[in-house]
Structures are given as structure tokens and as C-alpha cells.
Amino acid sequence: MTRYLASRAVEVVVTLVLMSFVVYLLIGLMPGDPIDLMIAGDPNMTSADAARLRAAYGLDQPLLARYLAWAGEAIQGNFGYSRSYGQPVLAVLWPRLLNTLALAGTAFVIATAIALPLGIWAASRPRRIADYLINLVCFAGISAPPFWVALLLITLFAVGLGWLPAGGMADIRPGTPWSSALADQARHLVLPVITLTLVQLGAYTRFMRGAMIEALRQDYIRTARAKGAPEGQVLWGHAFANALAPVLTILALSFGGLLSGALITETMFAWPGMGKAIYQAILDNDYNLALVGLLIATLATLAGNLLADLAYVWVDPRVSLSGNA
């Protein structure tokens, strides 16, 4: 296990280095730079002022030299400043990362808790009315665009009924008791969580249903039924344990993508998260913020891959991380 984790750590470092170079290169090749934006916003800025600023920011250097300078600082823990916010990049991204974890993590837990039993129920009743209805709901959830779901929920619950806020993260003023502030944030979290949950629910249910149907076709299931085992024990004690491994892989991989993949939901509900911050940083040519944000999203995806491998071993002891199964 130690050797495996060490090799994966090396892979993560190499992937992050390559990813940082590619992202830095792509951002650097975008038309314009932060100084061009300053010139557009300040007509009094002269070309000499722009040249001095480019020299101060290192933008007059070749792209490779600028990347090496950034990488040297990053190794020491200095990821630079955000031009848009005038703060260190990590100070800007950290609260937004927590906001996205709260949103995506809550939706992920709810979607998983509903999808697994729903998929098992559908698989135990193939080609029946319940199975058809569940599949219909799943395909509707998979096909519905997130922005359309968000608009529908806002129109119904925020505009029409007025039960929930349409966007933002809080309406409470500073100094409000923590219990009231927490309740207010929970109210703002309801609609974006429902949106992300509906988007994920269909796919997770279909994965669970497919894995369970495949498990229920195996010889050991027929043997268990021939021995008179109760259907509940066959489903949960035999089929579910074997169907869980591929489903856990999908769940672990998908969770990493949620950190940057919740962009549409965060934008629709004005939720200050990672996806929205990365998107805005790219539009504003905020190099450091966009680069570090994308690296954090990459790291989350790599962590999801590692969790998928560990989940496989946990569910199926026959699988060996050393390859000596």
C-alpha cells in the first residue's frame, strides 16, 4: 500500500506540473493581457506607463521564462496575487472552495442516497411499470439542461411561491446570531442543491441499475436462490456487494469533477464558488487566479481517481493495488 501511494503521489506531482504548464501556455496565448484591460479602463495611461507595468508584472518576458518564474515561486508556496481582487490567490480561492464543497458535497450525498436504492429497486423489477417509470425519470434528469432546471426552480419556488431566495448565499446582516445565519444560508442552499441533485440523480441511478442487473445474472445468484435464500438477502447480501465496486468508481470520479463542473449552477444562483471564480478569472485575464483554480480542480479529479482505486480494494478484497491479485 505504501509503495502504491508513493507511486500515485509521484503521478500527481507530474500531472500537476504538466497541467500547470499547459494551462499557463493557453492562458498566455489568449489575446490581450491585464495591461490592455488597464489601458482600456484608463484613457489617461500612456504607452510608457503600460511598458513600465508590463516590466513590473514580467509580461515583457518570453512565456516560458514567465512560467518558470511562476513555478519557482509556487514551489515555495507563493502562488501570486489576483489582479482582480488585489489579494493572494489562495486567500481568494479558499472561501470559494469551501462554498463549492458545501454545495457539491451536499448534492452528491443526497443524490447518492436516493440513487442507490432506486437503482436496486428498478433492477429487481426489470421491464415492469416501476422500472419503466424510474428509467423515464432518469432520462429526463440526464437530458434536462442544468440552467433550465435552475430557471424552473427559481420561477416556481422563488418568484411564484416566494418560499426560497432566488440566489446569493445569505441575506443576514453581520452580528446576527450564528443559528439564524446558518438557517439563512441553508435556505439559500436549497435550490442550487436540488438542481445539482437532479442533474446527478439520473446518471447515478442508471449506473446502479445496470450494475445490479449484471450482478443478478451471475451463477452465484441462481445458486443462492436455489438454496432458498430470501430475496432481500440475495439483493443486498450478494448482488449489491458485487455491483457496488463499479458504481463506487463512477461516484468517486464524478465527485472530483463537481468542484469545477458546478459552474452553471453557481452562475444561475449567484453562488460564490470555484467554478464561477475560474470562469470569471479567465474572462478578466486574471492569470494567477485562473491557473491555480484549474490546478485545484485537477487535483480534485486526481483525488477522485485515487479514491476510486481505494474503493475497489475496500469493496472487493480480491483486487490488489500492487497488481498481484
Tab-separated table of C-alpha atoms in Angstrom:
chain	number	residue	atom	x	y	z
A	1	MET	CA	0.000	0.000	0.000
A	2	THR	CA	2.804	2.442	0.906
A	3	ARG	CA	4.591	1.779	-2.370
A	4	TYR	CA	1.372	2.267	-4.309
A	5	LEU	CA	0.563	5.554	-2.563
A	6	ALA	CA	4.115	6.796	-3.186
A	7	SER	CA	3.855	5.998	-6.907
A	8	ARG	CA	0.482	7.739	-7.095
A	9	ALA	CA	1.938	10.787	-5.333
A	10	VAL	CA	4.659	10.976	-8.000
A	11	GLU	CA	1.988	10.701	-10.717
A	12	VAL	CA	0.006	13.514	-9.119
A	13	VAL	CA	3.050	15.807	-8.979
A	14	VAL	CA	3.983	15.098	-12.613
A	15	THR	CA	0.380	15.615	-13.758
A	16	LEU	CA	0.087	18.921	-11.885
A	17	VAL	CA	3.377	20.181	-13.350
A	18	LEU	CA	2.309	19.287	-16.900
A	19	MET	CA	-1.165	20.688	-16.321
A	20	SER	CA	0.221	23.940	-14.940
A	21	PHE	CA	2.449	24.385	-17.987
A	22	VAL	CA	-0.350	23.647	-20.470
A	23	VAL	CA	-2.823	25.942	-18.706
A	24	TYR	CA	-0.229	28.725	-18.353
A	25	LEU	CA	0.582	28.378	-22.048
A	26	LEU	CA	-3.086	28.510	-23.112
A	27	ILE	CA	-3.844	31.495	-20.886
A	28	GLY	CA	-0.721	33.277	-22.105
A	29	LEU	CA	-1.775	32.769	-25.736
A	30	MET	CA	-5.137	34.435	-25.152
A	31	PRO	CA	-5.477	37.789	-26.952
A	32	GLY	CA	-4.666	40.768	-24.763
A	33	ASP	CA	-3.257	40.862	-21.257
A	34	PRO	CA	-4.113	42.579	-17.936
A	35	ILE	CA	-2.289	45.738	-19.032
A	36	ASP	CA	-4.502	46.012	-22.120
A	37	LEU	CA	-7.515	45.905	-19.817
A	38	MET	CA	-5.989	48.671	-17.687
A	39	ILE	CA	-5.396	50.792	-20.775
A	40	ALA	CA	-8.993	50.274	-21.884
A	41	GLY	CA	-10.226	51.322	-18.455
A	42	ASP	CA	-7.922	54.340	-18.094
A	43	PRO	CA	-7.633	56.530	-21.212
A	44	ASN	CA	-5.014	58.688	-19.458
A	45	MET	CA	-2.500	55.820	-19.315
A	46	THR	CA	0.372	56.388	-21.732
A	47	SER	CA	2.351	53.787	-23.651
A	48	ALA	CA	5.318	54.445	-21.336
A	49	ASP	CA	3.139	53.692	-18.313
A	50	ALA	CA	1.965	50.476	-19.976
A	51	ALA	CA	5.567	49.461	-20.719
A	52	ARG	CA	6.605	50.050	-17.092
A	53	LEU	CA	3.650	47.992	-15.839
A	54	ARG	CA	4.446	45.142	-18.235
A	55	ALA	CA	8.025	45.125	-16.961
A	56	ALA	CA	6.835	45.201	-13.331
A	57	TYR	CA	4.493	42.244	-13.907
A	58	GLY	CA	7.060	40.399	-16.034
A	59	LEU	CA	4.759	40.455	-19.065
A	60	ASP	CA	7.617	41.676	-21.273
A	61	GLN	CA	9.415	38.348	-20.792
A	62	PRO	CA	9.005	35.259	-23.013
A	63	LEU	CA	6.170	32.940	-21.987
A	64	LEU	CA	8.498	30.126	-20.883
A	65	ALA	CA	10.538	32.481	-18.687
A	66	ARG	CA	7.355	33.776	-17.068
A	67	TYR	CA	6.172	30.236	-16.385
A	68	LEU	CA	9.483	29.202	-14.827
A	69	ALA	CA	9.416	32.279	-12.614
A	70	TRP	CA	5.855	31.466	-11.519
A	71	ALA	CA	6.728	27.802	-10.904
A	72	GLY	CA	9.736	28.756	-8.803
A	73	GLU	CA	7.536	30.916	-6.573
A	74	ALA	CA	4.788	28.269	-6.446
A	75	ILE	CA	7.220	25.639	-5.152
A	76	GLN	CA	7.861	27.961	-2.204
A	77	GLY	CA	4.110	28.299	-1.566
A	78	ASN	CA	3.720	31.693	-3.228
A	79	PHE	CA	1.076	31.403	-5.942
A	80	GLY	CA	0.923	35.096	-6.660
A	81	TYR	CA	-1.773	37.735	-6.370
A	82	SER	CA	-5.118	38.022	-8.025
A	83	ARG	CA	-5.198	41.122	-10.208
A	84	SER	CA	-8.991	41.387	-9.937
A	85	TYR	CA	-9.182	41.152	-6.147
A	86	GLY	CA	-5.785	42.533	-5.115
A	87	GLN	CA	-5.300	39.625	-2.702
A	88	PRO	CA	-3.197	36.447	-2.622
A	89	VAL	CA	-4.730	33.798	-4.886
A	90	LEU	CA	-5.224	31.247	-2.111
A	91	ALA	CA	-6.972	33.855	0.051
A	92	VAL	CA	-9.457	34.419	-2.785
A	93	LEU	CA	-9.989	30.761	-3.679
A	94	TRP	CA	-10.159	29.181	-0.212
A	95	PRO	CA	-13.607	30.513	0.819
A	96	ARG	CA	-14.939	29.784	-2.672
A	97	LEU	CA	-13.613	26.232	-2.476
A	98	LEU	CA	-15.462	25.757	0.822
A	99	ASN	CA	-18.638	27.159	-0.743
A	100	THR	CA	-18.405	24.718	-3.658
A	101	LEU	CA	-17.703	21.816	-1.303
A	102	ALA	CA	-20.813	22.728	0.688
A	103	LEU	CA	-22.932	22.881	-2.464
A	104	ALA	CA	-21.490	19.963	-4.432
A	105	GLY	CA	-20.930	17.760	-1.362
A	106	THR	CA	-24.497	18.147	-0.127
A	107	ALA	CA	-25.933	17.441	-3.580
A	108	PHE	CA	-23.616	14.452	-4.026
A	109	VAL	CA	-24.637	12.849	-0.720
A	110	ILE	CA	-28.351	13.343	-1.375
A	111	ALA	CA	-28.143	12.102	-4.975
A	112	THR	CA	-26.185	9.010	-3.918
A	113	ALA	CA	-28.527	8.216	-1.019
A	114	ILE	CA	-31.523	8.307	-3.381
A	115	ALA	CA	-29.933	6.784	-6.487
A	116	LEU	CA	-28.511	3.586	-4.972
A	117	PRO	CA	-31.764	2.169	-3.507
A	118	LEU	CA	-33.710	3.466	-6.518
A	119	GLY	CA	-31.379	1.667	-8.929
A	120	ILE	CA	-31.569	-1.537	-6.893
A	121	TRP	CA	-35.360	-1.361	-6.826
A	122	ALA	CA	-35.524	-0.866	-10.601
A	123	ALA	CA	-33.073	-3.724	-11.229
A	124	SER	CA	-35.123	-6.091	-9.069
A	125	ARG	CA	-38.211	-5.362	-11.223
A	126	PRO	CA	-36.891	-5.312	-14.811
A	127	ARG	CA	-39.349	-4.454	-17.580
A	128	ARG	CA	-42.133	-3.664	-15.133
A	129	ILE	CA	-44.038	-0.439	-14.630
A	130	ALA	CA	-41.798	0.672	-11.743
A	131	ASP	CA	-38.688	0.060	-13.848
A	132	TYR	CA	-40.105	2.000	-16.796
A	133	LEU	CA	-41.116	4.932	-14.598
A	134	ILE	CA	-37.715	5.105	-12.910
A	135	ASN	CA	-35.959	4.971	-16.279
A	136	LEU	CA	-38.230	7.724	-17.589
A	137	VAL	CA	-37.365	9.959	-14.638
A	138	CYS	CA	-33.661	9.159	-15.015
A	139	PHE	CA	-33.576	10.007	-18.716
A	140	ALA	CA	-35.476	13.238	-18.020
A	141	GLY	CA	-32.882	14.199	-15.373
A	142	ILE	CA	-29.967	13.347	-17.649
A	143	SER	CA	-31.450	15.219	-20.621
A	144	ALA	CA	-32.623	18.366	-18.831
A	145	PRO	CA	-30.040	21.184	-19.063
A	146	PRO	CA	-28.965	22.426	-15.613
A	147	PHE	CA	-29.762	26.047	-16.479
A	148	TRP	CA	-33.323	25.055	-17.457
A	149	VAL	CA	-33.806	23.152	-14.204
A	150	ALA	CA	-32.454	26.149	-12.280
A	151	LEU	CA	-34.777	28.571	-14.082
A	152	LEU	CA	-37.758	26.304	-13.453
A	153	LEU	CA	-36.996	26.058	-9.731
A	154	ILE	CA	-36.408	29.803	-9.419
A	155	THR	CA	-39.661	30.590	-11.238
A	156	LEU	CA	-41.684	28.180	-9.123
A	157	PHE	CA	-40.246	28.439	-5.613
A	158	ALA	CA	-38.667	31.911	-5.581
A	159	VAL	CA	-40.818	34.020	-7.912
A	160	GLY	CA	-44.156	32.196	-7.865
A	161	LEU	CA	-44.439	30.901	-4.301
A	162	GLY	CA	-41.818	33.095	-2.660
A	163	TRP	CA	-40.708	30.307	-0.355
A	164	LEU	CA	-36.987	30.427	-1.085
A	165	PRO	CA	-34.424	33.044	-2.200
A	166	ALA	CA	-33.614	33.130	-5.903
A	167	GLY	CA	-29.860	33.450	-5.458
A	168	GLY	CA	-26.947	34.567	-3.363
A	169	MET	CA	-25.560	32.962	-0.252
A	170	ALA	CA	-27.052	34.936	2.636
A	171	ASP	CA	-29.329	37.865	3.482
A	172	ILE	CA	-28.447	38.067	7.171
A	173	ARG	CA	-26.665	41.191	8.396
A	174	PRO	CA	-23.373	40.990	10.331
A	175	GLY	CA	-23.855	40.418	14.049
A	176	THR	CA	-26.815	38.067	13.618
A	177	PRO	CA	-26.744	35.008	15.927
A	178	TRP	CA	-24.971	32.068	14.318
A	179	SER	CA	-28.084	29.883	14.426
A	180	SER	CA	-30.078	32.416	12.373
A	181	ALA	CA	-27.167	32.908	9.961
A	182	LEU	CA	-26.848	29.147	9.481
A	183	ALA	CA	-30.571	28.788	8.829
A	184	ASP	CA	-30.442	31.628	6.294
A	185	GLN	CA	-27.525	30.039	4.429
A	186	ALA	CA	-29.372	26.708	4.433
A	187	ARG	CA	-32.379	28.388	2.768
A	188	HIS	CA	-30.111	29.802	0.053
A	189	LEU	CA	-28.568	26.369	-0.435
A	190	VAL	CA	-31.860	24.543	-1.100
A	191	LEU	CA	-32.485	25.445	-4.751
A	192	PRO	CA	-28.899	25.011	-6.056
A	193	VAL	CA	-28.620	21.705	-4.182
A	194	ILE	CA	-31.871	20.470	-5.718
A	195	THR	CA	-30.604	21.480	-9.167
A	196	LEU	CA	-27.295	19.619	-8.809
A	197	THR	CA	-29.038	16.640	-7.216
A	198	LEU	CA	-31.488	16.280	-10.105
A	199	VAL	CA	-28.659	16.561	-12.621
A	200	GLN	CA	-26.685	13.747	-10.947
A	201	LEU	CA	-29.565	11.544	-9.831
A	202	GLY	CA	-30.460	10.100	-13.218
A	203	ALA	CA	-26.921	9.045	-14.112
A	204	TYR	CA	-26.190	7.503	-10.707
A	205	THR	CA	-29.468	5.562	-10.740
A	206	ARG	CA	-28.787	4.211	-14.218
A	207	PHE	CA	-25.275	3.120	-13.206
A	208	MET	CA	-26.631	1.337	-10.128
A	209	ARG	CA	-29.416	-0.319	-12.080
A	210	GLY	CA	-27.047	-1.554	-14.804
A	211	ALA	CA	-24.519	-2.920	-12.298
A	212	MET	CA	-27.251	-4.689	-10.315
A	213	ILE	CA	-28.809	-6.268	-13.400
A	214	GLU	CA	-25.393	-7.606	-14.404
A	215	ALA	CA	-24.806	-8.973	-10.890
A	216	LEU	CA	-28.231	-10.623	-10.749
A	217	ARG	CA	-27.382	-12.621	-13.903
A	218	GLN	CA	-24.417	-14.353	-12.288
A	219	ASP	CA	-24.358	-18.037	-11.345
A	220	TYR	CA	-23.907	-17.402	-7.615
A	221	ILE	CA	-27.235	-15.530	-7.568
A	222	ARG	CA	-29.035	-18.501	-9.092
A	223	THR	CA	-27.291	-20.761	-6.589
A	224	ALA	CA	-28.363	-18.582	-3.654
A	225	ARG	CA	-31.961	-18.560	-4.852
A	226	ALA	CA	-31.891	-22.325	-5.426
A	227	LYS	CA	-30.807	-22.773	-1.817
A	228	GLY	CA	-33.858	-20.835	-0.667
A	229	ALA	CA	-32.158	-17.599	0.375
A	230	PRO	CA	-34.628	-14.733	0.975
A	231	GLU	CA	-34.855	-12.246	-1.871
A	232	GLY	CA	-33.693	-9.418	0.389
A	233	GLN	CA	-30.532	-11.344	1.247
A	234	VAL	CA	-29.955	-12.124	-2.433
A	235	LEU	CA	-30.276	-8.452	-3.374
A	236	TRP	CA	-28.389	-6.798	-0.532
A	237	GLY	CA	-26.101	-9.573	0.682
A	238	HIS	CA	-24.922	-10.965	-2.647
A	239	ALA	CA	-25.756	-8.815	-5.680
A	240	PHE	CA	-25.324	-5.380	-4.097
A	241	ALA	CA	-21.871	-6.159	-2.673
A	242	ASN	CA	-20.596	-7.166	-6.108
A	243	ALA	CA	-22.367	-4.400	-8.028
A	244	LEU	CA	-21.063	-1.695	-5.710
A	245	ALA	CA	-17.457	-1.738	-6.966
A	246	PRO	CA	-18.036	-0.229	-10.445
A	247	VAL	CA	-20.632	2.184	-9.053
A	248	LEU	CA	-18.206	3.448	-6.405
A	249	THR	CA	-15.679	4.070	-9.156
A	250	ILE	CA	-18.150	6.240	-11.055
A	251	LEU	CA	-19.141	8.101	-7.890
A	252	ALA	CA	-15.551	8.804	-6.864
A	253	LEU	CA	-14.604	10.034	-10.337
A	254	SER	CA	-17.674	12.230	-10.687
A	255	PHE	CA	-17.213	13.948	-7.325
A	256	GLY	CA	-13.836	15.362	-8.351
A	257	GLY	CA	-15.408	16.954	-11.411
A	258	LEU	CA	-18.088	18.636	-9.333
A	259	LEU	CA	-15.623	21.184	-7.935
A	260	SER	CA	-15.282	22.874	-11.305
A	261	GLY	CA	-18.337	21.391	-13.011
A	262	ALA	CA	-20.896	23.293	-10.931
A	263	LEU	CA	-20.252	26.452	-12.955
A	264	ILE	CA	-23.738	26.707	-14.475
A	265	THR	CA	-25.494	26.122	-11.166
A	266	GLU	CA	-23.254	28.581	-9.331
A	267	THR	CA	-23.826	31.195	-12.025
A	268	MET	CA	-27.601	30.753	-12.122
A	269	PHE	CA	-27.919	31.099	-8.352
A	270	ALA	CA	-25.089	33.647	-7.884
A	271	TRP	CA	-23.348	31.160	-5.592
A	272	PRO	CA	-19.739	32.296	-4.945
A	273	GLY	CA	-17.971	29.020	-5.717
A	274	MET	CA	-14.904	27.705	-7.518
A	275	GLY	CA	-16.445	27.200	-10.950
A	276	LYS	CA	-17.767	30.739	-11.112
A	277	ALA	CA	-14.448	32.153	-9.859
A	278	ILE	CA	-12.422	30.275	-12.511
A	279	TYR	CA	-14.757	31.342	-15.303
A	280	GLN	CA	-14.640	34.996	-14.270
A	281	ALA	CA	-10.848	34.891	-13.861
A	282	ILE	CA	-10.441	33.642	-17.446
A	283	LEU	CA	-12.689	36.425	-18.738
A	284	ASP	CA	-10.710	39.032	-16.766
A	285	ASN	CA	-7.290	37.671	-17.796
A	286	ASP	CA	-6.552	37.105	-14.118
A	287	TYR	CA	-3.722	34.652	-14.865
A	288	ASN	CA	-2.803	33.560	-11.368
A	289	LEU	CA	-6.365	33.047	-10.166
A	290	ALA	CA	-7.411	31.069	-13.250
A	291	LEU	CA	-4.275	28.915	-13.190
A	292	VAL	CA	-4.410	27.986	-9.503
A	293	GLY	CA	-8.170	27.424	-9.664
A	294	LEU	CA	-7.766	24.979	-12.556
A	295	LEU	CA	-4.927	23.219	-10.731
A	296	ILE	CA	-7.148	22.761	-7.662
A	297	ALA	CA	-9.854	21.308	-9.910
A	298	THR	CA	-7.258	18.966	-11.463
A	299	LEU	CA	-6.081	17.906	-8.012
A	300	ALA	CA	-9.677	17.146	-7.015
A	301	THR	CA	-10.089	14.940	-10.097
A	302	LEU	CA	-6.855	13.089	-9.323
A	303	ALA	CA	-8.020	12.612	-5.731
A	304	GLY	CA	-11.245	11.157	-7.107
A	305	ASN	CA	-9.229	8.655	-9.149
A	306	LEU	CA	-7.297	7.615	-6.047
A	307	LEU	CA	-10.493	7.242	-4.031
A	308	ALA	CA	-11.936	5.085	-6.823
A	309	ASP	CA	-8.960	2.707	-6.629
A	310	LEU	CA	-9.153	2.522	-2.835
A	311	ALA	CA	-12.908	1.939	-3.005
A	312	TYR	CA	-12.343	-1.002	-5.341
A	313	VAL	CA	-9.995	-2.625	-2.834
A	314	TRP	CA	-12.363	-1.928	0.059
A	315	VAL	CA	-15.364	-3.471	-1.709
A	316	ASP	CA	-13.551	-6.367	-3.404
A	317	PRO	CA	-10.636	-7.836	-1.380
A	318	ARG	CA	-9.623	-9.851	-4.442
A	319	VAL	CA	-8.328	-6.643	-6.049
A	320	SER	CA	-4.719	-5.823	-5.185
A	321	LEU	CA	-3.217	-2.375	-5.603
A	322	SER	CA	0.163	-3.937	-6.192
A	323	GLY	CA	-1.178	-5.831	-9.189
A	324	ASN	CA	-0.599	-9.221	-7.513
A	325	ALA	CA	-4.285	-10.157	-7.256
